[in-house]
Amino acid sequence: MEHEVREEHGLSIAAFRGDIDFNTSPEARRVLLELVENRQDLMVDMSSVDYIDSSGVASLIEAFQSAKTTGSRFGLVAVSPPALRVLQLAHLEKVLPIYDSVAAAADA
Amino acid sequence: MHAKTPVNSRPPGELVLDMRSAAKPENLKQIRTAVRDAALGAGCSESCADEIVIAVNEACMNVIEHGYALDPNGVLTVQLSAQNGTLFAWLGDQCKPIDLSQLKSRSLEDIRPGGLGVHFMRECMDDIKFLPPPPGYGNLLQMTKTIS
């Protein structure tokens, strides 16, 4: 898994590439929580996520809940089909804000 | 990584995957790739194979995290076979025996990190149960799914 953090449309974008699994989710969790704890409005670009397992999903949930606590925005953008399938298994597509693009998230 | 399992035991039908791996998180990707290739080779569709990968990955995670408590010396075996339109996935370990009642899914209404793995396994497969472990095994988990 690789990641990069950038600013776009006034949002912090954390873009992950590859697999967010039990081996890599601790790093994803650290990145997400660090951004959220800085009270930054955060969107997770999941367009290049090939696979996510329950530990990766747990990292997203934890960041989402932390963002609610700090009052900052948190959402997912451009979720890849395999990642969306896993989010649907957890029924999280109804809970987590999901946008087609960063621009759509900025306009929301 | 892909050595034959040392025990004289195998799931029913034609064996399409027989791998033995150190129970380490960094090996999960290799296991997923092997399971997906084997499921496709057994006649599963892409979506069917993807769901088998999700279930096997979660089962392996449980063994690594809870069974072996991240002990890198742990070993797990993954076997896949196909018989009469059903794919059998066997996951073997040398951990202490697990009570089936411990395999609980949590309510999805409770939005919190953790506890989703068993739910994913149950959602993706038709049936999950522990079989009597043969010699050399602590637990032998069988998951089955209709090949579609």
mmCIF file of C-alpha atoms in Angstrom:
data_model
loop_
_atom_site.group_PDB
_atom_site.id
_atom_site.type_symbol
_atom_site.label_atom_id
_atom_site.label_comp_id
_atom_site.label_asym_id
_atom_site.label_seq_id
_atom_site.Cartn_x
_atom_site.Cartn_y
_atom_site.Cartn_z
ATOM 1 C CA MET A 1 0.000 0.000 0.000
ATOM 2 C CA GLU A 2 1.166 3.514 -0.794
ATOM 3 C CA HIS A 3 -0.425 6.803 0.056
ATOM 4 C CA GLU A 4 -0.119 10.505 -0.551
ATOM 5 C CA VAL A 5 -1.744 13.478 1.129
ATOM 6 C CA ARG A 6 -2.603 16.575 -0.857
ATOM 7 C CA GLU A 7 -4.792 19.672 -0.652
ATOM 8 C CA GLU A 8 -7.549 20.095 -3.212
ATOM 9 C CA HIS A 9 -10.674 22.265 -3.266
ATOM 10 C CA GLY A 10 -9.963 23.262 0.312
ATOM 11 C CA LEU A 11 -9.983 19.656 1.479
ATOM 12 C CA SER A 12 -7.243 17.349 2.662
ATOM 13 C CA ILE A 13 -7.129 14.352 0.362
ATOM 14 C CA ALA A 14 -5.568 11.102 1.521
ATOM 15 C CA ALA A 15 -5.125 8.900 -1.531
ATOM 16 C CA PHE A 16 -4.332 5.237 -1.019
ATOM 17 C CA ARG A 17 -3.077 2.820 -3.631
ATOM 18 C CA GLY A 18 -2.981 -0.970 -3.461
ATOM 19 C CA ASP A 19 -4.289 -3.158 -0.664
ATOM 20 C CA ILE A 20 -5.473 -1.894 2.720
ATOM 21 C CA ASP A 21 -5.310 -5.136 4.635
ATOM 22 C CA PHE A 22 -4.271 -6.501 8.002
ATOM 23 C CA ASN A 23 -0.641 -5.920 7.043
ATOM 24 C CA THR A 24 -1.037 -2.311 5.909
ATOM 25 C CA SER A 25 -4.086 -0.982 7.765
ATOM 26 C CA PRO A 26 -2.073 0.167 10.819
ATOM 27 C CA GLU A 27 -0.291 2.648 8.567
ATOM 28 C CA ALA A 28 -3.562 3.740 6.945
ATOM 29 C CA ARG A 29 -5.102 4.182 10.395
ATOM 30 C CA ARG A 30 -2.163 6.290 11.570
ATOM 31 C CA VAL A 31 -2.366 8.569 8.506
ATOM 32 C CA LEU A 32 -6.120 9.053 8.766
ATOM 33 C CA LEU A 33 -6.245 9.687 12.503
ATOM 34 C CA GLU A 34 -3.352 12.141 12.320
ATOM 35 C CA LEU A 35 -5.193 14.192 9.708
ATOM 36 C CA VAL A 36 -8.507 14.051 11.526
ATOM 37 C CA GLU A 37 -6.946 14.952 14.865
ATOM 38 C CA ASN A 38 -5.566 18.069 13.187
ATOM 39 C CA ARG A 39 -9.213 18.966 12.558
ATOM 40 C CA GLN A 40 -8.748 18.916 8.817
ATOM 41 C CA ASP A 41 -11.707 18.218 6.544
ATOM 42 C CA LEU A 42 -10.626 14.921 5.061
ATOM 43 C CA MET A 43 -11.641 12.960 1.996
ATOM 44 C CA VAL A 44 -10.136 9.529 1.350
ATOM 45 C CA ASP A 45 -9.441 8.927 -2.332
ATOM 46 C CA MET A 46 -10.084 5.209 -2.825
ATOM 47 C CA SER A 47 -9.961 5.133 -6.605
ATOM 48 C CA SER A 48 -6.760 3.056 -6.597
ATOM 49 C CA VAL A 49 -7.562 0.755 -3.696
ATOM 50 C CA ASP A 50 -7.421 -2.788 -5.047
ATOM 51 C CA TYR A 51 -8.539 -4.520 -1.871
ATOM 52 C CA ILE A 52 -9.707 -3.613 1.606
ATOM 53 C CA ASP A 53 -10.431 -6.033 4.426
ATOM 54 C CA SER A 54 -12.230 -5.678 7.738
ATOM 55 C CA SER A 55 -9.174 -4.145 9.407
ATOM 56 C CA GLY A 56 -9.038 -1.466 6.704
ATOM 57 C CA VAL A 57 -12.745 -0.848 7.087
ATOM 58 C CA ALA A 58 -12.209 -0.517 10.837
ATOM 59 C CA SER A 59 -9.618 2.197 10.170
ATOM 60 C CA LEU A 60 -12.150 4.133 8.076
ATOM 61 C CA ILE A 61 -14.820 3.797 10.767
ATOM 62 C CA GLU A 62 -12.434 4.965 13.464
ATOM 63 C CA ALA A 63 -11.421 8.032 11.439
ATOM 64 C CA PHE A 64 -15.067 8.775 10.637
ATOM 65 C CA GLN A 65 -16.012 8.645 14.293
ATOM 66 C CA SER A 66 -13.013 10.736 15.299
ATOM 67 C CA ALA A 67 -13.975 13.363 12.701
ATOM 68 C CA LYS A 68 -17.482 13.523 14.141
ATOM 69 C CA THR A 69 -15.962 14.158 17.547
ATOM 70 C CA THR A 70 -13.742 16.974 16.288
ATOM 71 C CA GLY A 71 -16.456 18.451 14.097
ATOM 72 C CA SER A 72 -14.534 18.041 10.844
ATOM 73 C CA ARG A 73 -15.755 16.501 7.608
ATOM 74 C CA PHE A 74 -14.841 12.964 6.624
ATOM 75 C CA GLY A 75 -15.799 11.094 3.497
ATOM 76 C CA LEU A 76 -14.718 8.770 0.730
ATOM 77 C CA VAL A 77 -14.294 9.715 -2.914
ATOM 78 C CA ALA A 78 -14.141 7.659 -6.105
ATOM 79 C CA VAL A 79 -14.373 4.336 -4.287
ATOM 80 C CA SER A 80 -13.106 1.507 -6.473
ATOM 81 C CA PRO A 81 -15.564 -1.352 -7.218
ATOM 82 C CA PRO A 82 -13.742 -3.967 -5.076
ATOM 83 C CA ALA A 83 -13.566 -1.596 -2.112
ATOM 84 C CA LEU A 84 -17.205 -0.589 -2.556
ATOM 85 C CA ARG A 85 -18.220 -4.250 -2.493
ATOM 86 C CA VAL A 86 -16.609 -4.669 0.931
ATOM 87 C CA LEU A 87 -18.168 -1.459 2.249
ATOM 88 C CA GLN A 88 -21.543 -2.755 1.059
ATOM 89 C CA LEU A 89 -20.997 -6.025 2.939
ATOM 90 C CA ALA A 90 -20.658 -3.912 6.093
ATOM 91 C CA HIS A 91 -23.608 -1.701 5.034
ATOM 92 C CA LEU A 92 -21.280 1.272 5.373
ATOM 93 C CA GLU A 93 -22.231 2.795 2.035
ATOM 94 C CA LYS A 94 -25.316 4.011 3.930
ATOM 95 C CA VAL A 95 -23.279 5.468 6.784
ATOM 96 C CA LEU A 96 -20.094 6.955 5.362
ATOM 97 C CA PRO A 97 -20.403 9.956 3.017
ATOM 98 C CA ILE A 98 -19.309 8.751 -0.437
ATOM 99 C CA TYR A 99 -18.745 11.093 -3.389
ATOM 100 C CA ASP A 100 -17.954 10.459 -7.020
ATOM 101 C CA SER A 101 -15.057 12.931 -7.029
ATOM 102 C CA VAL A 102 -13.185 15.439 -4.926
ATOM 103 C CA ALA A 103 -15.019 18.230 -6.750
ATOM 104 C CA ALA A 104 -18.360 16.644 -5.828
ATOM 105 C CA ALA A 105 -17.258 16.377 -2.207
ATOM 106 C CA ALA A 106 -16.216 20.033 -2.211
ATOM 107 C CA ASP A 107 -19.582 21.082 -3.641
ATOM 108 C CA ALA A 108 -21.596 19.032 -1.159
ATOM 109 C CA MET B 1 5.163 -20.787 0.849
ATOM 110 C CA HIS B 2 3.521 -23.265 -1.475
ATOM 111 C CA ALA B 3 4.786 -26.529 -0.002
ATOM 112 C CA LYS B 4 2.297 -29.357 0.216
ATOM 113 C CA THR B 5 0.509 -29.729 3.510
ATOM 114 C CA PRO B 6 2.101 -32.431 5.650
ATOM 115 C CA VAL B 7 -1.121 -33.986 6.886
ATOM 116 C CA ASN B 8 -2.997 -36.732 5.130
ATOM 117 C CA SER B 9 -6.231 -34.788 4.847
ATOM 118 C CA ARG B 10 -7.919 -32.861 2.091
ATOM 119 C CA PRO B 11 -11.292 -31.388 1.206
ATOM 120 C CA PRO B 12 -13.608 -33.423 -1.043
ATOM 121 C CA GLY B 13 -13.363 -33.463 -4.801
ATOM 122 C CA GLU B 14 -10.651 -32.097 -7.037
ATOM 123 C CA LEU B 15 -7.977 -30.242 -5.110
ATOM 124 C CA VAL B 16 -7.264 -26.893 -6.766
ATOM 125 C CA LEU B 17 -5.115 -25.285 -4.074
ATOM 126 C CA ASP B 18 -2.906 -26.751 -1.383
ATOM 127 C CA MET B 19 -0.683 -24.213 0.341
ATOM 128 C CA ARG B 20 1.099 -23.886 3.642
ATOM 129 C CA SER B 21 2.129 -20.495 4.884
ATOM 130 C CA ALA B 22 3.703 -18.820 7.854
ATOM 131 C CA ALA B 23 0.887 -17.082 9.721
ATOM 132 C CA LYS B 24 2.131 -13.570 9.081
ATOM 133 C CA PRO B 25 0.143 -10.527 7.948
ATOM 134 C CA GLU B 26 2.583 -9.904 5.103
ATOM 135 C CA ASN B 27 1.667 -13.278 3.584
ATOM 136 C CA LEU B 28 -2.028 -12.465 3.231
ATOM 137 C CA LYS B 29 -1.675 -10.863 -0.179
ATOM 138 C CA GLN B 30 0.037 -13.960 -1.558
ATOM 139 C CA ILE B 31 -2.695 -16.141 -0.075
ATOM 140 C CA ARG B 32 -5.397 -13.955 -1.633
ATOM 141 C CA THR B 33 -3.769 -14.157 -5.044
ATOM 142 C CA ALA B 34 -3.472 -17.943 -4.843
ATOM 143 C CA VAL B 35 -7.069 -18.376 -3.639
ATOM 144 C CA ARG B 36 -8.454 -16.152 -6.365
ATOM 145 C CA ASP B 37 -6.523 -17.947 -9.105
ATOM 146 C CA ALA B 38 -7.621 -21.333 -7.767
ATOM 147 C CA ALA B 39 -11.279 -20.291 -7.466
ATOM 148 C CA LEU B 40 -11.295 -18.981 -11.017
ATOM 149 C CA GLY B 41 -9.618 -22.193 -12.158
ATOM 150 C CA ALA B 42 -12.369 -24.184 -10.440
ATOM 151 C CA GLY B 43 -14.974 -22.404 -12.536
ATOM 152 C CA CYS B 44 -16.016 -19.567 -10.243
ATOM 153 C CA SER B 45 -17.038 -16.262 -11.773
ATOM 154 C CA GLU B 46 -15.003 -13.160 -10.969
ATOM 155 C CA SER B 47 -17.507 -12.024 -8.331
ATOM 156 C CA CYS B 48 -17.773 -15.500 -6.815
ATOM 157 C CA ALA B 49 -13.976 -15.758 -6.637
ATOM 158 C CA ASP B 50 -13.748 -12.302 -5.063
ATOM 159 C CA GLU B 51 -16.173 -13.315 -2.311
ATOM 160 C CA ILE B 52 -14.226 -16.498 -1.595
ATOM 161 C CA VAL B 53 -11.071 -14.375 -1.339
ATOM 162 C CA ILE B 54 -12.767 -12.042 1.152
ATOM 163 C CA ALA B 55 -13.901 -14.956 3.329
ATOM 164 C CA VAL B 56 -10.585 -16.821 3.279
ATOM 165 C CA ASN B 57 -8.653 -13.618 3.965
ATOM 166 C CA GLU B 58 -10.804 -12.852 7.009
ATOM 167 C CA ALA B 59 -10.484 -16.416 8.289
ATOM 168 C CA CYS B 60 -6.701 -16.241 7.908
ATOM 169 C CA MET B 61 -6.658 -12.896 9.722
ATOM 170 C CA ASN B 62 -8.554 -14.436 12.624
ATOM 171 C CA VAL B 63 -6.022 -17.241 12.885
ATOM 172 C CA ILE B 64 -3.061 -14.841 12.712
ATOM 173 C CA GLU B 65 -4.455 -12.296 15.152
ATOM 174 C CA HIS B 66 -6.487 -14.347 17.598
ATOM 175 C CA GLY B 67 -5.298 -17.926 17.123
ATOM 176 C CA TYR B 68 -1.565 -17.318 17.053
ATOM 177 C CA ALA B 69 -1.675 -13.857 18.693
ATOM 178 C CA LEU B 70 0.686 -12.642 15.927
ATOM 179 C CA ASP B 71 3.282 -15.318 16.747
ATOM 180 C CA PRO B 72 5.305 -15.432 13.503
ATOM 181 C CA ASN B 73 6.109 -19.094 14.063
ATOM 182 C CA GLY B 74 2.501 -20.065 13.496
ATOM 183 C CA VAL B 75 1.573 -22.041 10.393
ATOM 184 C CA LEU B 76 -1.680 -22.138 8.474
ATOM 185 C CA THR B 77 -2.790 -24.299 5.618
ATOM 186 C CA VAL B 78 -5.248 -23.296 2.919
ATOM 187 C CA GLN B 79 -6.834 -25.904 0.682
ATOM 188 C CA LEU B 80 -9.499 -25.407 -1.960
ATOM 189 C CA SER B 81 -11.346 -28.126 -3.830
ATOM 190 C CA ALA B 82 -14.360 -28.422 -6.078
ATOM 191 C CA GLN B 83 -16.975 -31.143 -6.139
ATOM 192 C CA ASN B 84 -20.439 -31.257 -7.738
ATOM 193 C CA GLY B 85 -20.629 -27.491 -8.231
ATOM 194 C CA THR B 86 -19.502 -26.628 -4.725
ATOM 195 C CA LEU B 87 -16.210 -25.050 -3.769
ATOM 196 C CA PHE B 88 -14.724 -26.193 -0.473
ATOM 197 C CA ALA B 89 -12.246 -23.971 1.384
ATOM 198 C CA TRP B 90 -10.376 -25.578 4.268
ATOM 199 C CA LEU B 91 -8.276 -23.512 6.623
ATOM 200 C CA GLY B 92 -6.122 -25.410 9.079
ATOM 201 C CA ASP B 93 -4.066 -24.179 11.997
ATOM 202 C CA GLN B 94 -2.240 -25.510 15.028
ATOM 203 C CA CYS B 95 -3.896 -23.174 17.535
ATOM 204 C CA LYS B 96 -5.909 -24.136 20.579
ATOM 205 C CA PRO B 97 -9.344 -25.504 19.597
ATOM 206 C CA ILE B 98 -11.961 -22.799 19.014
ATOM 207 C CA ASP B 99 -15.551 -23.074 20.161
ATOM 208 C CA LEU B 100 -17.873 -22.458 17.218
ATOM 209 C CA SER B 101 -19.957 -20.192 19.431
ATOM 210 C CA GLN B 102 -16.989 -17.828 19.517
ATOM 211 C CA LEU B 103 -17.513 -17.133 15.820
ATOM 212 C CA LYS B 104 -20.056 -14.406 16.380
ATOM 213 C CA SER B 105 -21.009 -11.606 14.026
ATOM 214 C CA ARG B 106 -21.788 -8.298 15.613
ATOM 215 C CA SER B 107 -24.798 -6.165 14.772
ATOM 216 C CA LEU B 108 -24.176 -3.864 11.826
ATOM 217 C CA GLU B 109 -26.304 -1.271 13.567
ATOM 218 C CA ASP B 110 -23.415 -0.857 15.948
ATOM 219 C CA ILE B 111 -21.078 1.302 13.872
ATOM 220 C CA ARG B 112 -17.670 0.754 15.387
ATOM 221 C CA PRO B 113 -14.270 -0.555 14.348
ATOM 222 C CA GLY B 114 -13.680 -4.295 14.537
ATOM 223 C CA GLY B 115 -15.823 -7.393 14.597
ATOM 224 C CA LEU B 116 -16.722 -7.396 10.926
ATOM 225 C CA GLY B 117 -14.599 -10.330 9.836
ATOM 226 C CA VAL B 118 -17.006 -13.107 10.800
ATOM 227 C CA HIS B 119 -19.875 -11.155 9.253
ATOM 228 C CA PHE B 120 -17.936 -10.952 5.978
ATOM 229 C CA MET B 121 -17.253 -14.697 6.084
ATOM 230 C CA ARG B 122 -20.911 -15.523 6.645
ATOM 231 C CA GLU B 123 -22.072 -13.087 3.959
ATOM 232 C CA CYS B 124 -19.644 -14.353 1.341
ATOM 233 C CA MET B 125 -19.959 -18.117 1.888
ATOM 234 C CA ASP B 126 -22.927 -20.481 2.001
ATOM 235 C CA ASP B 127 -21.825 -22.434 5.060
ATOM 236 C CA ILE B 128 -19.086 -22.219 7.693
ATOM 237 C CA LYS B 129 -18.255 -24.864 10.250
ATOM 238 C CA PHE B 130 -15.364 -26.418 12.106
ATOM 239 C CA LEU B 131 -14.550 -30.020 11.245
ATOM 240 C CA PRO B 132 -12.950 -32.479 13.642
ATOM 241 C CA PRO B 133 -9.273 -31.595 13.297
ATOM 242 C CA PRO B 134 -7.067 -34.393 11.969
ATOM 243 C CA PRO B 135 -3.700 -35.101 13.581
ATOM 244 C CA GLY B 136 -1.414 -32.112 13.290
ATOM 245 C CA TYR B 137 -4.244 -29.582 13.301
ATOM 246 C CA GLY B 138 -5.620 -27.459 16.129
ATOM 247 C CA ASN B 139 -8.622 -26.332 14.133
ATOM 248 C CA LEU B 140 -9.960 -27.119 10.701
ATOM 249 C CA LEU B 141 -12.449 -24.579 9.352
ATOM 250 C CA GLN B 142 -14.557 -25.536 6.358
ATOM 251 C CA MET B 143 -16.300 -22.899 4.275
ATOM 252 C CA THR B 144 -18.370 -23.848 1.243
ATOM 253 C CA LYS B 145 -19.883 -21.898 -1.607
ATOM 254 C CA THR B 146 -21.838 -22.829 -4.696
ATOM 255 C CA ILE B 147 -19.722 -22.242 -7.768
ATOM 256 C CA SER B 148 -21.430 -19.566 -9.811
#
